Coordinates of C-alpha atoms and ligand atoms in Angstrom, one line a residue:
M1 CA -8.0 -21.6 18.1
A2 CA -4.3 -22.2 18.7
D3 CA -4.1 -25.8 17.5
F4 CA -6.2 -25.4 14.3
R5 CA -4.6 -27.3 11.4
P6 CA -5.2 -25.5 8.1
G7 CA -6.1 -27.7 5.0
T8 CA -3.7 -28.0 2.0
P9 CA -5.0 -26.6 -1.3
D10 CA -6.2 -30.1 -2.5
Q11 CA -7.9 -30.7 0.9
D12 CA -9.7 -27.4 0.6
A13 CA -10.8 -28.3 -3.0
L14 CA -12.0 -31.7 -1.9
L15 CA -14.0 -30.2 1.0
E16 CA -15.6 -27.7 -1.3
A17 CA -16.5 -30.4 -3.8
L18 CA -18.0 -32.6 -1.1
I19 CA -20.1 -29.7 0.2
E20 CA -21.2 -28.7 -3.3
A21 CA -22.3 -32.3 -4.1
G22 CA -24.3 -32.4 -0.8
H23 CA -22.2 -35.1 0.8
L24 CA -21.1 -32.8 3.7
V25 CA -23.1 -30.0 5.3
P26 CA -20.8 -27.5 7.0
S27 CA -21.6 -26.4 10.6
G28 CA -19.3 -23.5 10.8
V29 CA -16.9 -25.4 13.1
P30 CA -14.0 -27.1 11.4
G31 CA -14.2 -30.9 11.6
V32 CA -17.9 -31.0 12.4
Y33 CA -20.2 -31.8 9.4
G34 CA -23.7 -33.0 8.7
R35 CA -23.8 -35.8 6.1
G36 CA -26.0 -36.2 3.0
H37 CA -28.1 -39.3 2.0
D38 CA -25.5 -41.0 -0.3
Y39 CA -22.6 -40.4 2.1
E40 CA -24.6 -41.9 5.0
D41 CA -25.9 -44.8 2.8
V42 CA -22.3 -45.8 1.9
R43 CA -21.2 -45.5 5.5
H44 CA -23.9 -47.9 6.7
R45 CA -23.3 -50.3 3.9
F46 CA -19.6 -50.3 4.7
D47 CA -20.4 -51.2 8.3
A48 CA -22.6 -54.0 7.2
Y49 CA -19.9 -55.2 4.8
V50 CA -17.5 -55.5 7.8
T51 CA -20.1 -57.5 9.8
R52 CA -20.5 -59.9 6.8
V53 CA -16.8 -60.3 6.4
A54 CA -16.4 -61.1 10.1
A55 CA -19.2 -63.7 9.9
E56 CA -17.6 -65.3 6.8
A57 CA -14.4 -65.6 8.8
G58 CA -16.3 -67.5 11.4
E59 CA -16.3 -64.7 14.0
R60 CA -19.4 -64.5 16.2
P61 CA -18.7 -61.3 18.2
E62 CA -21.1 -60.3 21.0
V63 CA -22.9 -57.1 20.1
L64 CA -22.7 -54.4 22.8
R65 CA -23.6 -50.7 22.3
F66 CA -22.7 -47.7 24.3
P67 CA -23.5 -43.9 24.1
P68 CA -20.8 -41.6 23.0
V69 CA -20.1 -40.3 26.5
L70 CA -17.8 -41.9 29.1
P71 CA -17.8 -41.6 32.9
R72 CA -15.1 -39.1 33.7
Q73 CA -13.6 -41.5 36.2
Q74 CA -12.9 -43.9 33.4
I75 CA -10.9 -41.2 31.5
E76 CA -9.0 -40.6 34.7
D77 CA -8.4 -44.3 35.5
L78 CA -7.1 -44.9 31.9
G79 CA -4.5 -42.1 32.2
Y80 CA -6.0 -40.5 29.1
L81 CA -5.0 -37.0 30.3
E82 CA -1.4 -38.0 30.7
N83 CA -1.2 -39.4 27.1
F84 CA -3.7 -37.4 25.1
P85 CA -4.7 -34.2 27.0
H86 CA -4.9 -32.3 23.7
L87 CA -7.6 -34.6 22.3
A88 CA -9.9 -34.9 25.3
G89 CA -13.3 -33.4 25.5
S90 CA -15.2 -33.1 28.8
V91 CA -18.7 -32.1 29.6
F92 CA -19.4 -29.0 31.7
A93 CA -22.9 -27.9 32.7
F94 CA -24.6 -25.1 34.6
E95 CA -25.6 -25.7 38.2
G96 CA -25.9 -22.2 39.5
K97 CA -28.8 -19.9 40.6
E98 CA -31.0 -17.4 38.7
L99 CA -28.6 -14.5 38.9
D100 CA -25.7 -16.5 37.7
A101 CA -27.9 -17.9 34.8
R102 CA -28.8 -14.4 33.7
A103 CA -25.1 -13.3 33.7
M104 CA -24.2 -16.4 31.7
A105 CA -26.9 -15.8 29.2
E106 CA -25.9 -12.2 28.8
T107 CA -22.2 -13.1 28.2
A108 CA -23.3 -15.9 25.8
G109 CA -25.6 -13.5 23.9
A110 CA -22.6 -11.3 23.2
H111 CA -20.6 -14.5 22.3
G112 CA -18.2 -13.8 25.2
D113 CA -16.5 -16.5 27.4
W114 CA -19.2 -18.0 29.6
S115 CA -17.1 -21.0 30.8
G116 CA -16.7 -19.5 34.2
H117 CA -20.3 -20.2 35.0
L118 CA -20.0 -23.9 34.3
H119 CA -19.1 -26.9 36.5
Q120 CA -17.5 -30.2 35.5
T121 CA -20.0 -33.1 35.2
D122 CA -19.3 -36.8 35.6
L123 CA -19.0 -37.2 31.8
C124 CA -16.4 -36.9 29.1
L125 CA -16.8 -37.5 25.4
T126 CA -15.8 -40.9 24.2
P127 CA -12.5 -40.7 22.4
A128 CA -12.4 -44.4 21.2
V129 CA -15.4 -46.7 20.8
C130 CA -13.7 -49.7 22.6
Y131 CA -13.2 -47.9 25.9
P132 CA -16.5 -48.8 27.5
V133 CA -16.0 -52.4 26.6
Y134 CA -13.2 -53.2 29.1
P135 CA -15.0 -52.3 32.4
A136 CA -18.2 -53.9 31.0
I137 CA -16.3 -57.2 30.5
A138 CA -14.5 -56.8 33.8
R139 CA -17.8 -56.6 35.6
R140 CA -18.6 -60.2 34.5
G141 CA -15.5 -61.6 36.4
T142 CA -13.1 -64.2 34.9
L143 CA -13.3 -64.6 31.2
P144 CA -14.9 -67.7 29.7
A145 CA -12.5 -70.3 28.1
G146 CA -11.3 -68.8 24.8
G147 CA -11.9 -65.3 25.9
V148 CA -14.4 -62.9 24.3
T149 CA -14.8 -61.0 21.0
I150 CA -17.0 -57.9 21.3
D151 CA -18.6 -55.8 18.5
P152 CA -19.2 -52.3 20.0
G153 CA -20.5 -51.2 16.5
G154 CA -19.8 -48.1 14.5
S155 CA -20.3 -45.4 17.0
Y156 CA -19.3 -41.7 17.6
A157 CA -15.8 -40.7 18.9
F158 CA -14.7 -37.2 19.8
R159 CA -11.2 -35.8 19.5
H160 CA -10.4 -32.1 19.8
E161 CA -8.3 -31.7 16.6
P162 CA -10.0 -28.9 14.6
S163 CA -8.7 -28.9 11.0
G164 CA -9.4 -27.8 7.5
D165 CA -8.7 -31.4 6.3
P166 CA -12.0 -33.0 5.4
A167 CA -10.5 -36.3 6.6
R168 CA -9.7 -35.0 10.1
L169 CA -12.9 -34.6 12.1
Q170 CA -13.7 -33.7 15.7
M171 CA -16.8 -36.0 15.8
F172 CA -16.6 -39.2 13.7
H173 CA -17.7 -42.8 13.6
M174 CA -15.3 -45.6 14.3
R175 CA -16.3 -49.3 13.7
E176 CA -14.5 -51.4 16.2
L177 CA -14.1 -55.0 17.1
V178 CA -12.4 -56.0 20.4
R179 CA -10.7 -59.3 21.4
I180 CA -10.0 -60.1 25.1
A181 CA -8.1 -63.4 25.7
E182 CA -4.7 -65.0 26.1
P183 CA -1.8 -62.9 24.8
E184 CA -0.9 -65.1 21.8
V185 CA -4.6 -65.5 20.8
V186 CA -5.1 -61.7 20.9
Q187 CA -2.0 -61.0 18.9
S188 CA -2.7 -63.4 16.1
W189 CA -6.4 -62.2 16.0
R190 CA -5.1 -58.6 15.5
D191 CA -2.7 -59.7 12.7
Q192 CA -5.4 -61.7 11.0
W193 CA -7.8 -58.8 11.0
R194 CA -5.1 -56.4 9.7
D195 CA -4.6 -58.7 6.6
R196 CA -8.4 -59.4 6.3
A197 CA -9.1 -55.6 6.5
L198 CA -6.5 -54.8 3.8
Q199 CA -8.2 -57.3 1.5
L200 CA -11.7 -56.0 2.1
L201 CA -10.6 -52.5 1.5
R202 CA -8.8 -53.4 -1.7
H203 CA -11.9 -55.2 -2.9
L204 CA -13.6 -51.8 -2.7
G205 CA -11.0 -50.5 -5.2
L206 CA -8.9 -48.6 -2.6
D207 CA -5.1 -48.4 -3.2
A208 CA -4.5 -49.4 0.5
D209 CA -1.4 -50.6 2.3
F210 CA -0.5 -51.1 6.0
D211 CA 2.4 -49.8 8.0
V212 CA 3.6 -49.7 11.6
A213 CA 2.1 -46.6 13.4
N214 CA 1.9 -44.8 16.7
D215 CA -0.7 -43.0 18.6
P216 CA -0.3 -39.1 18.9
F217 CA 1.0 -39.2 22.4
F218 CA 1.4 -35.7 24.0
G219 CA 4.7 -33.9 24.7
R220 CA 8.3 -34.9 25.1
S221 CA 7.6 -38.1 27.1
G222 CA 5.0 -38.9 24.5
R223 CA 7.6 -39.1 21.8
M224 CA 9.3 -41.9 23.8
M225 CA 5.9 -43.7 24.2
A226 CA 5.4 -43.4 20.4
A227 CA 8.8 -44.7 19.6
S228 CA 8.4 -47.7 21.9
Q229 CA 4.9 -48.4 20.5
R230 CA 6.5 -48.6 17.0
E231 CA 9.4 -50.6 18.1
Q232 CA 7.1 -53.3 19.5
S233 CA 4.7 -53.1 16.5
L234 CA 1.8 -52.5 18.8
K235 CA -0.1 -50.5 16.3
F236 CA -0.7 -50.9 12.5
E237 CA -2.6 -48.6 10.2
I238 CA -4.0 -49.1 6.8
L239 CA -3.3 -46.0 4.7
V240 CA -4.7 -44.5 1.6
Q241 CA -3.8 -41.3 -0.3
I242 CA -6.9 -39.1 0.0
A243 CA -5.7 -35.4 -0.1
G244 CA -2.8 -33.6 1.4
D245 CA 0.9 -34.4 1.5
E246 CA 0.6 -37.6 3.6
P247 CA -1.5 -40.7 3.2
T248 CA -4.4 -41.0 5.6
A249 CA -5.0 -43.8 8.1
I250 CA -8.4 -45.3 7.4
A251 CA -8.2 -48.2 9.8
S252 CA -6.1 -49.2 12.9
F253 CA -5.1 -52.4 14.5
N254 CA -4.0 -52.1 18.1
Y255 CA -2.4 -54.6 20.5
H256 CA -2.7 -53.1 24.0
Q257 CA -1.0 -55.9 25.9
D258 CA -2.2 -55.7 29.5
H259 CA -2.9 -51.9 29.5
F260 CA -6.7 -52.3 30.0
T261 CA -6.8 -55.7 31.7
A262 CA -4.4 -54.6 34.5
I263 CA -6.4 -51.5 35.2
Y264 CA -9.8 -53.4 35.3
G265 CA -8.4 -56.7 36.5
I266 CA -9.5 -59.0 33.7
D267 CA -8.2 -62.6 33.9
T268 CA -8.4 -65.6 31.6
A269 CA -10.2 -68.8 32.5
D270 CA -6.8 -70.5 33.5
G271 CA -6.0 -67.6 35.9
G272 CA -3.5 -65.6 33.8
R273 CA -3.8 -61.9 33.0
A274 CA -5.8 -61.4 29.8
H275 CA -4.5 -59.2 27.0
T276 CA -6.6 -57.1 24.6
A277 CA -6.5 -55.9 21.0
C278 CA -8.9 -53.8 19.0
L279 CA -9.4 -52.7 15.4
G280 CA -11.1 -49.5 14.3
F281 CA -12.3 -48.6 10.8
G282 CA -12.7 -44.9 10.4
H283 CA -16.1 -44.7 8.7
E284 CA -15.9 -41.1 7.4
R285 CA -12.4 -41.6 6.1
I286 CA -13.3 -44.7 4.3
V287 CA -16.4 -43.1 2.6
L288 CA -14.1 -40.1 1.7
A289 CA -11.5 -42.4 0.2
L290 CA -14.2 -44.2 -1.8
L291 CA -15.6 -40.8 -3.1
K292 CA -12.1 -39.6 -3.9
T293 CA -11.2 -42.8 -5.8
H294 CA -14.5 -43.6 -7.6
G295 CA -16.1 -40.2 -8.0
L296 CA -18.7 -38.1 -6.1
D297 CA -21.6 -39.8 -8.0
V298 CA -22.1 -43.0 -6.0
A299 CA -24.5 -44.5 -8.7
S300 CA -21.6 -44.5 -11.3
W301 CA -19.1 -46.3 -9.1
P302 CA -17.6 -49.5 -10.8
A303 CA -20.0 -52.5 -10.6
D304 CA -17.6 -54.8 -8.8
V305 CA -17.0 -52.2 -6.1
R306 CA -20.8 -51.7 -5.7
S307 CA -21.3 -55.4 -5.6
H308 CA -19.6 -55.6 -2.2
L309 CA -21.8 -52.8 -0.7
W310 CA -25.2 -53.1 -2.5
V311 CA -25.9 -56.7 -1.7
Ligands
AMP1 P1 -7.2 -44.6 16.4 O1 -7.9 -45.0 17.7 O2 -6.5 -43.2 16.5 O3 -6.4 -45.6 15.8 O4 -8.4 -44.3 15.4 C1 -9.1 -45.4 14.7 C2 -9.5 -44.9 13.4 O5 -10.4 -43.8 13.4 C3 -8.3 -44.4 12.5 O6 -7.7 -45.5 11.8 C4 -9.0 -43.4 11.6 O7 -9.5 -44.1 10.4 C5 -10.2 -42.9 12.4 N1 -9.8 -41.6 12.9 C6 -9.0 -41.2 13.9 N2 -9.0 -39.9 14.1 C7 -9.8 -39.4 13.2 C8 -10.3 -38.0 13.0 N3 -9.8 -37.0 13.6 N4 -11.2 -37.8 12.0 C9 -11.7 -38.9 11.3 N5 -11.3 -40.2 11.5 C10 -10.4 -40.4 12.5
ZN2 ZN1 -10.1 -49.5 20.3

């Protein structure tokens, strides 16, 4: 596994403690874990907390849910393989005859490489929970006045980044909200949510701050994309020190300008090209930050922290 990122000693220690406490169940593959009752309970409660905060802020997002696979054509249309080829996961399946199946099973039985027997399907694994939203809204035609706000929920995302860091997973949940409207509307929505999210995470006792950030674009041209993204403040992250040498991003706030709306042809009610923004809370990272900050015994967390989740 060429791109495996080993954990630091404190990441290793945290991972071991989480497994020992029953919060994580190792699968044998780095970055893929089962989750125990308390961990999952906090994850769902956090998601509900975000929904409540959105409602209290007067937001009435439309709920839409999608499975964690994406049509391959969408990954192709979005240029995902130009920007993030190292993170993509695509689904391959067997379409051969009996003889071929037998050969495949034999190789697999010896844990050999059986990929030569597979064919590419029409599916990729979803790398970001907001991706299915854009073509879905485009199908409706011109946006209504004021645009739309969509809640695609806290769903699974896949990224091929095997690591020993318990905060860096290959399959994880991302709670997103998406705004599609006029450029100024979208930008100020993104900034308001960044500030609101910082507050809601601090209410949970997390020592969080935000900073300008960039996506992990691939290769040399990717470095230029990342620099330009930072220069224009298109991405902010909320960071917390969990384990390791660097703080971990627990939530992101992205302004995509017309990236998605140009590809799918989404226009505002007055005929201009719409812009989009999304925010994503990293469920597992937030639960991890809470466990690290308040201890592995959820029942003994501070009462005021619990009061925001156990309502
Ligand atoms: P991004 O689309 O990269 O901004 O991701 C949205 C949020 O998902 C981030 O702010 C993280 O909290 C979370 N996230 C991203 N990558 C991972 C990962 N490999 N493991 C766990 N959480 C992640
Ligand atoms: Zn998104």
